[in-house]
Tab-separated table of C-alpha atoms and ligand atoms in Angstrom:
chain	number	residue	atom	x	y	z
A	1	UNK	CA	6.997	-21.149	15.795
A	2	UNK	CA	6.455	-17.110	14.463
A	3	UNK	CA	9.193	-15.740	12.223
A	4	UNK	CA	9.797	-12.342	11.557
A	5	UNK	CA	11.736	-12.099	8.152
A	6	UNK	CA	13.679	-8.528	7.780
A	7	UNK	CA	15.337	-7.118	5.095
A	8	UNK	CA	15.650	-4.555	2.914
A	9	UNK	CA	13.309	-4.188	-0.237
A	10	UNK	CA	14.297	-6.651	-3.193
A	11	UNK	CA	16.470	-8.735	-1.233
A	12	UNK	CA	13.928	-11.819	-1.235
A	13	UNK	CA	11.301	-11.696	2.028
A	14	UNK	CA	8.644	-12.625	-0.364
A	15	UNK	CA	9.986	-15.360	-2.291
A	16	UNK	CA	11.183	-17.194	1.091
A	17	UNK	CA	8.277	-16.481	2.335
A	18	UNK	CA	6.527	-18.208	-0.399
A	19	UNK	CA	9.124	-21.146	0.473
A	20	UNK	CA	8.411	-21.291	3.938
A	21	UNK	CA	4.405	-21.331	4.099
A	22	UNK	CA	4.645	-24.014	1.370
A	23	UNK	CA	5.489	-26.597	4.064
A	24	UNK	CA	2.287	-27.425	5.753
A	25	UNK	CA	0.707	-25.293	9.234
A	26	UNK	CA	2.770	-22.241	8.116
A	27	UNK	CA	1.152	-18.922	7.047
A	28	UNK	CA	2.332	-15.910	6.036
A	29	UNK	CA	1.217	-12.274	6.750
A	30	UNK	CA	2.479	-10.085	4.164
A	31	UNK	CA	1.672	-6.189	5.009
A	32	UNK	CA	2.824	-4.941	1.381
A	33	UNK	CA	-0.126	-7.190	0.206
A	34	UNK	CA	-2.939	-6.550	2.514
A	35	UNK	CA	-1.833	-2.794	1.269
A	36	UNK	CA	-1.771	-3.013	-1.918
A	37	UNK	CA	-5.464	-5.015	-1.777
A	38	UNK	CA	-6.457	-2.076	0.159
A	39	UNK	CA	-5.582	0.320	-2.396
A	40	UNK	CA	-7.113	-1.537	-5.313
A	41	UNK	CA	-10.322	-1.909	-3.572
A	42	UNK	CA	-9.838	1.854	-2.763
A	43	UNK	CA	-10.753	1.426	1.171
A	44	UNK	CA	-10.380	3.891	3.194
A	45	UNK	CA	-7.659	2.548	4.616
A	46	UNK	CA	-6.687	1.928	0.655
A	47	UNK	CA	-6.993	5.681	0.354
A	48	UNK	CA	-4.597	7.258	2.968
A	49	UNK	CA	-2.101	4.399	2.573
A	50	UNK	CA	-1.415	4.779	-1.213
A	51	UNK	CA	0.156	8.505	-0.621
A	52	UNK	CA	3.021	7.129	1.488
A	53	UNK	CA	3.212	4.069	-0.426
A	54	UNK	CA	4.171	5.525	-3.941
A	55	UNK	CA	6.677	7.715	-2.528
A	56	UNK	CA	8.516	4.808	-0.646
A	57	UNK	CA	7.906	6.101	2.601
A	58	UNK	CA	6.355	3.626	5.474
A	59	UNK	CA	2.325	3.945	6.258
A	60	UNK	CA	1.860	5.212	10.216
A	61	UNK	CA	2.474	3.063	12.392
A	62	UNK	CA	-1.225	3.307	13.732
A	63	UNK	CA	-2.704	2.514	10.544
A	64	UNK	CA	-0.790	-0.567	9.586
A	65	UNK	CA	-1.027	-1.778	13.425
A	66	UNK	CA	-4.881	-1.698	13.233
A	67	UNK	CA	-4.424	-3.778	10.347
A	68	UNK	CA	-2.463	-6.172	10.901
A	69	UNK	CA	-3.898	-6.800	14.275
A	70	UNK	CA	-7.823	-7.412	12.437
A	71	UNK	CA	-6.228	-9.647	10.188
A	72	UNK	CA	-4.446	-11.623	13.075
A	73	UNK	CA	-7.911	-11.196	15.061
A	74	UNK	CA	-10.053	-12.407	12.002
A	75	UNK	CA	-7.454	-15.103	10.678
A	76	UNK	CA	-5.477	-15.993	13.061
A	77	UNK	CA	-5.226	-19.965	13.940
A	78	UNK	CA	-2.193	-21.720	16.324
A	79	UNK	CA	0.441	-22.901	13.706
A	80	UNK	CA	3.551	-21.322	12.548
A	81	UNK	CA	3.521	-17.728	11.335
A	82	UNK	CA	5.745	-15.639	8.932
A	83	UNK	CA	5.509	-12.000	8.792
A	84	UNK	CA	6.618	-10.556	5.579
A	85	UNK	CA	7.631	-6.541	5.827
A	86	UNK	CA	6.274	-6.189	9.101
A	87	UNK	CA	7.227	-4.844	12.205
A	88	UNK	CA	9.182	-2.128	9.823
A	89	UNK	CA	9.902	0.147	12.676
A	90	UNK	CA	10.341	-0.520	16.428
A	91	UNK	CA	6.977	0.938	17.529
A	92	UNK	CA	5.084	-1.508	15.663
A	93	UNK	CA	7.762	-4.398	16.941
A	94	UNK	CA	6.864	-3.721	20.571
A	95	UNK	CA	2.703	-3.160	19.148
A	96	UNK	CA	3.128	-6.969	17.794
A	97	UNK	CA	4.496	-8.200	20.779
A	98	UNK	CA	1.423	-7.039	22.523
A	99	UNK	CA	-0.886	-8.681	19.836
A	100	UNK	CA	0.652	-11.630	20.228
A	101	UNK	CA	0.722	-12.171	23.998
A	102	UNK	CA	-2.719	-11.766	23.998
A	103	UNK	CA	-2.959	-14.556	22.175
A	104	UNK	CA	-0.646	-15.945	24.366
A	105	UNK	CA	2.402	-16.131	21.600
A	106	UNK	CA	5.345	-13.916	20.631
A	107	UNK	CA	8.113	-14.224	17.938
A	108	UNK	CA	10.761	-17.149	18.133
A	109	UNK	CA	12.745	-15.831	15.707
A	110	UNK	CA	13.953	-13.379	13.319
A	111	UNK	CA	15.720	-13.972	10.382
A	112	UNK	CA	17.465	-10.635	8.789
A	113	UNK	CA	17.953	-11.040	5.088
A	114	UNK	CA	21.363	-9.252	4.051
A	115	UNK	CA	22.566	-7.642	0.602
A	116	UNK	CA	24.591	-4.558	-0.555
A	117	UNK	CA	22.276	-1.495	-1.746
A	118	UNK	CA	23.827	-1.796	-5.861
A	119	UNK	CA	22.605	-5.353	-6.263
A	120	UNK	CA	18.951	-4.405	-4.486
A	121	UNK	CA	18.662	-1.738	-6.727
A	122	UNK	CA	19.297	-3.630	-9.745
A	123	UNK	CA	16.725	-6.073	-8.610
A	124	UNK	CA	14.014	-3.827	-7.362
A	125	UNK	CA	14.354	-1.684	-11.033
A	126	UNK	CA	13.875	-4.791	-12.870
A	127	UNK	CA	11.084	-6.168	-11.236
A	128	UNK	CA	7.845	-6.349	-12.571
A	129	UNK	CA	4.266	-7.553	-10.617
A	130	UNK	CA	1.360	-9.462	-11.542
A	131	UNK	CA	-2.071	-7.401	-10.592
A	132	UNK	CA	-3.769	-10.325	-9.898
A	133	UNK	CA	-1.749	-12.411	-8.072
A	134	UNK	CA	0.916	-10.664	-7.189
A	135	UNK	CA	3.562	-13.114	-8.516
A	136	UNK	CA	7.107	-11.515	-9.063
A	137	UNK	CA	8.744	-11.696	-12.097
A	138	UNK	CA	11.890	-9.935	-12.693
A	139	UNK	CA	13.307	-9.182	-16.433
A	140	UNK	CA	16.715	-9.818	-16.137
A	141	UNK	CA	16.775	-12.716	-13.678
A	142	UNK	CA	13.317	-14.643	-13.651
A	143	UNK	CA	11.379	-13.416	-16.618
A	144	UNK	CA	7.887	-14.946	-17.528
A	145	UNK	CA	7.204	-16.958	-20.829
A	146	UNK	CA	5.606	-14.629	-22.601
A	147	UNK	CA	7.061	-10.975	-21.971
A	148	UNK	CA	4.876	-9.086	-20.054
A	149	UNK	CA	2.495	-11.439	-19.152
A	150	UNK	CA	1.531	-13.440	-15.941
A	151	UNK	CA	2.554	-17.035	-16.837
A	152	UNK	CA	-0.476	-17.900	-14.429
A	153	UNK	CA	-3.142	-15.189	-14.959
A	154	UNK	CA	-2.416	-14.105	-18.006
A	155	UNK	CA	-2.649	-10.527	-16.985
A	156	UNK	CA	-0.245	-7.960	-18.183
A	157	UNK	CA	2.660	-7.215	-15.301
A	158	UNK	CA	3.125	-3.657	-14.215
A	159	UNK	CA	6.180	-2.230	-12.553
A	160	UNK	CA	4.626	-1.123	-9.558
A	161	UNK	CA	5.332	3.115	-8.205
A	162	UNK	CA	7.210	2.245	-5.782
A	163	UNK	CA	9.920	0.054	-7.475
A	164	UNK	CA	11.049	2.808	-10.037
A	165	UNK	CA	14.199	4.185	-9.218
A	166	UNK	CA	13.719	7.532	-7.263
A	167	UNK	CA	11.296	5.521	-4.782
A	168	UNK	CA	13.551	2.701	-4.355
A	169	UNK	CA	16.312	4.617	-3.552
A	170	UNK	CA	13.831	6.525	-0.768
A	171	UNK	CA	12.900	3.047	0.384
A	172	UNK	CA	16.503	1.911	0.922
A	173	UNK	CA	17.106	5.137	3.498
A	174	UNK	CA	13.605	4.502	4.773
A	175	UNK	CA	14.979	0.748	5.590
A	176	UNK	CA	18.145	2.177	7.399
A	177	UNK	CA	16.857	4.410	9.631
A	178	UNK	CA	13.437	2.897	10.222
A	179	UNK	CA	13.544	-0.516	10.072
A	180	UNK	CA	16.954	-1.823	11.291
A	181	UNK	CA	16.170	-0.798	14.368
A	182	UNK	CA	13.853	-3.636	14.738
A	183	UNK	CA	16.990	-6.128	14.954
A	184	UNK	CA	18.150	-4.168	18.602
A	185	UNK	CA	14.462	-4.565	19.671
A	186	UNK	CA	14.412	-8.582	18.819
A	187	UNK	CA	17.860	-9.268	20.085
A	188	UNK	CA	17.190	-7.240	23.550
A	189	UNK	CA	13.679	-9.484	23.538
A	190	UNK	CA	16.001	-12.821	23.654
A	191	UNK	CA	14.523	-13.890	20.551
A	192	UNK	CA	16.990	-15.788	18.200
A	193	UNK	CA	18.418	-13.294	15.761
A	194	UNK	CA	20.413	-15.328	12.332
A	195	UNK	CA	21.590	-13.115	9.574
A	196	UNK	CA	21.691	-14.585	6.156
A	197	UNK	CA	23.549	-13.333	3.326
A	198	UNK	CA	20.912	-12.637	0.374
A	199	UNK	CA	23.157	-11.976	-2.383
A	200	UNK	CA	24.137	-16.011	-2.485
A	201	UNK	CA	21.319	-17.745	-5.253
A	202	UNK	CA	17.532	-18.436	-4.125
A	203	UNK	CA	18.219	-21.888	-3.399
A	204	UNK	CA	21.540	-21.203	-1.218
A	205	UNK	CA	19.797	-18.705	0.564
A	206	UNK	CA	16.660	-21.252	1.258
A	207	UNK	CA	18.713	-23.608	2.773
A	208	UNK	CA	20.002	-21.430	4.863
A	209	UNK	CA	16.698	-19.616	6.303
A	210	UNK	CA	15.106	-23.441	6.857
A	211	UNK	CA	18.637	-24.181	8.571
A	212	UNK	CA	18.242	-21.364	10.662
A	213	UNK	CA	14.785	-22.315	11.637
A	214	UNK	CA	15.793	-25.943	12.033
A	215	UNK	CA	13.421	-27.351	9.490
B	301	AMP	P1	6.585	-4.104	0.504
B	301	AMP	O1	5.915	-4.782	-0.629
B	301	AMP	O2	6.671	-4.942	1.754
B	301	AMP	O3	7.909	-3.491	0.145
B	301	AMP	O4	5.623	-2.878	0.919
B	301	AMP	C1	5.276	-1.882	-0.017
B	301	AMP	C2	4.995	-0.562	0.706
B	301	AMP	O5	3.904	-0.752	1.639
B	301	AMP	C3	6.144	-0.052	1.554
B	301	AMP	O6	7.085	0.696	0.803
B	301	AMP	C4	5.391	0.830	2.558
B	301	AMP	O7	4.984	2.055	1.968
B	301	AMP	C5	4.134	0.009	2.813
B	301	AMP	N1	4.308	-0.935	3.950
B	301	AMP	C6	4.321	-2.300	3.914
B	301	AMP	N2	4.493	-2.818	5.141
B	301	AMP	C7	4.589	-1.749	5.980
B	301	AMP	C8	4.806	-1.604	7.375
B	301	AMP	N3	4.977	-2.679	8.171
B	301	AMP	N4	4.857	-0.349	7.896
B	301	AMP	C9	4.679	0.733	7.116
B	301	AMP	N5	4.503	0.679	5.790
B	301	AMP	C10	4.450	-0.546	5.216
C-alpha cells in the first residue's frame, strides 16, 4: 500500500508518519528531510533549495522531483510507502504518478490531515528541532527533559527559519493555494481520499489514520 499524508505545516505528518513506518515493511519518504540534509551538507542541490526554504516558499517543482525520484530509484524496495510533505503541488502529484508506474505502483491512498490556521500557528511557533536527528520537540506541548536539549543526542534544539512566525504564516498561504490542490488531483485519480481532523490528541488522531488505512 503507498500513502500520501497531506496537511498543512504543524498539523502532525511527521509524527504519524513516525507511527506508521514503525509497523514493520513501511517506509517513509520525508522531502523536508532529504532537504534539510541537503542543505547541511551544502549540495548543490543544498544550495539553491535553502533560499526558498527559509522564506516558506516551496522548492521548484523540478528540483524536488529529481530528488525524490533518485531516492525512490536508489532506495526504493516493494513494501508500503508513506510520503511525508510530498506531492505539495499538483505538478509534482501527476510527476509521482509517473515514478511510480514505472515501477509498476501508484498511491492507494491519501490521508489529508485537518486543523484551523490559530492552533497550527501556535504549534509551528513553539516548535523546536533536533540537528541531528531531527526529533520534534515542542515547548509548550512535548518539551524534552532537559530544556533545550535532544533527550536522545544531546545536541542543543534550534527553532528552525522557517517555523518563526513571518515564515509560517507564508507557509500556511503557500499550503492553500499550492498544495490543496493535490486533494482534486487524488480524488479525480480514484484513489481513496479520508480526511482526519488533527486538532483531536496524537493518539485520537492515530487511531484514526491506521483506521483509515485499515491496519
Ligand atoms: P517540511 O518540513 O515538510 O515543512 O518542509 C520544509 C520546507 O522544505 C518547506 O517549507 C519547503 O520549502 C521545502 N519542501 C519540502 N517538501 C517540498 C515539496 N514537496 N515541494 C517543494 N518544497 C518542499
Amino acid at each position: 500500500m503507498n500513502v500520501v499524508l497531506l496537511g498543512p505545516p504543524g498539523v502532525g505528518k511527521g509524527t504519524q508518519g513516525v507511527f506508521l513506518t514503525s509497523k514493520p515493511g513501511w517506509t517513509r519518504i520525508v522531502t523536508g528531510d532529504l532537504l534539510r540534509e541537503a542543505v547541511t551538507v551544502g549540495s548543490t542541490l543544498g544550495v539553491k533549495a535553502e533560499k526558498y526554504m527559509s522564506r516558506g516558499h516551496l522548492v521548484p517543482d523540478a528540483l524536488i522531483v529529481a530528488l525524490v525520484r533518485d531516492h525512490l530509484v536508489n532506495f526504493y524496495s516493494k513494501g508500503n510507502l508513506v510520503f511525508d510533505g510530498f506531492p505539495r503541488t499538483e505538478a509534482q502529484a501527476s510527476e509521482l504518478t509517473e515514478i511510480l508506474a514505472l515501477l509498476e505502483n501508484s498511491i492507494d491512498t491519501l490521508i489529508v490531515l485537518e486543523a484551523e490556521d490559530q492552533a497550527l500557528v501556535e504549534r509551528i511557533n513553539g516548535r523546536r528541532s533536533c540537528p541531528d536527528c531531527n526529533a520534534i520537540y515542542n515547548v509548550h506541548t512535548s518539551p524534552p527533559e532537559t530544556s533545550g536539549i535532544c533527550d536522545t543526542e544531546g545536541s542543543t534544539l534550534i527553532h528552525r527559519t522557517d517555523d518563526k512566525l513571518e515564515t509560517v504564516i507564508s507557509r500556511l498561504g503557500v499550503y492553500k493555494t499550492e498544495t490543496e490542490p493535490v486533494i482534486g488531483y487524488y480524488e479525480q485519480m480514484g484513489a481513496k481520499v479520508c480526511r482526519v481532523d488533527g486538532n483531536k490528541d496524537v493518539g485520537e488522531v492515530r487511531k484514526l489514520v491506521f483506521q483509515a488505512l485499515g491496519m
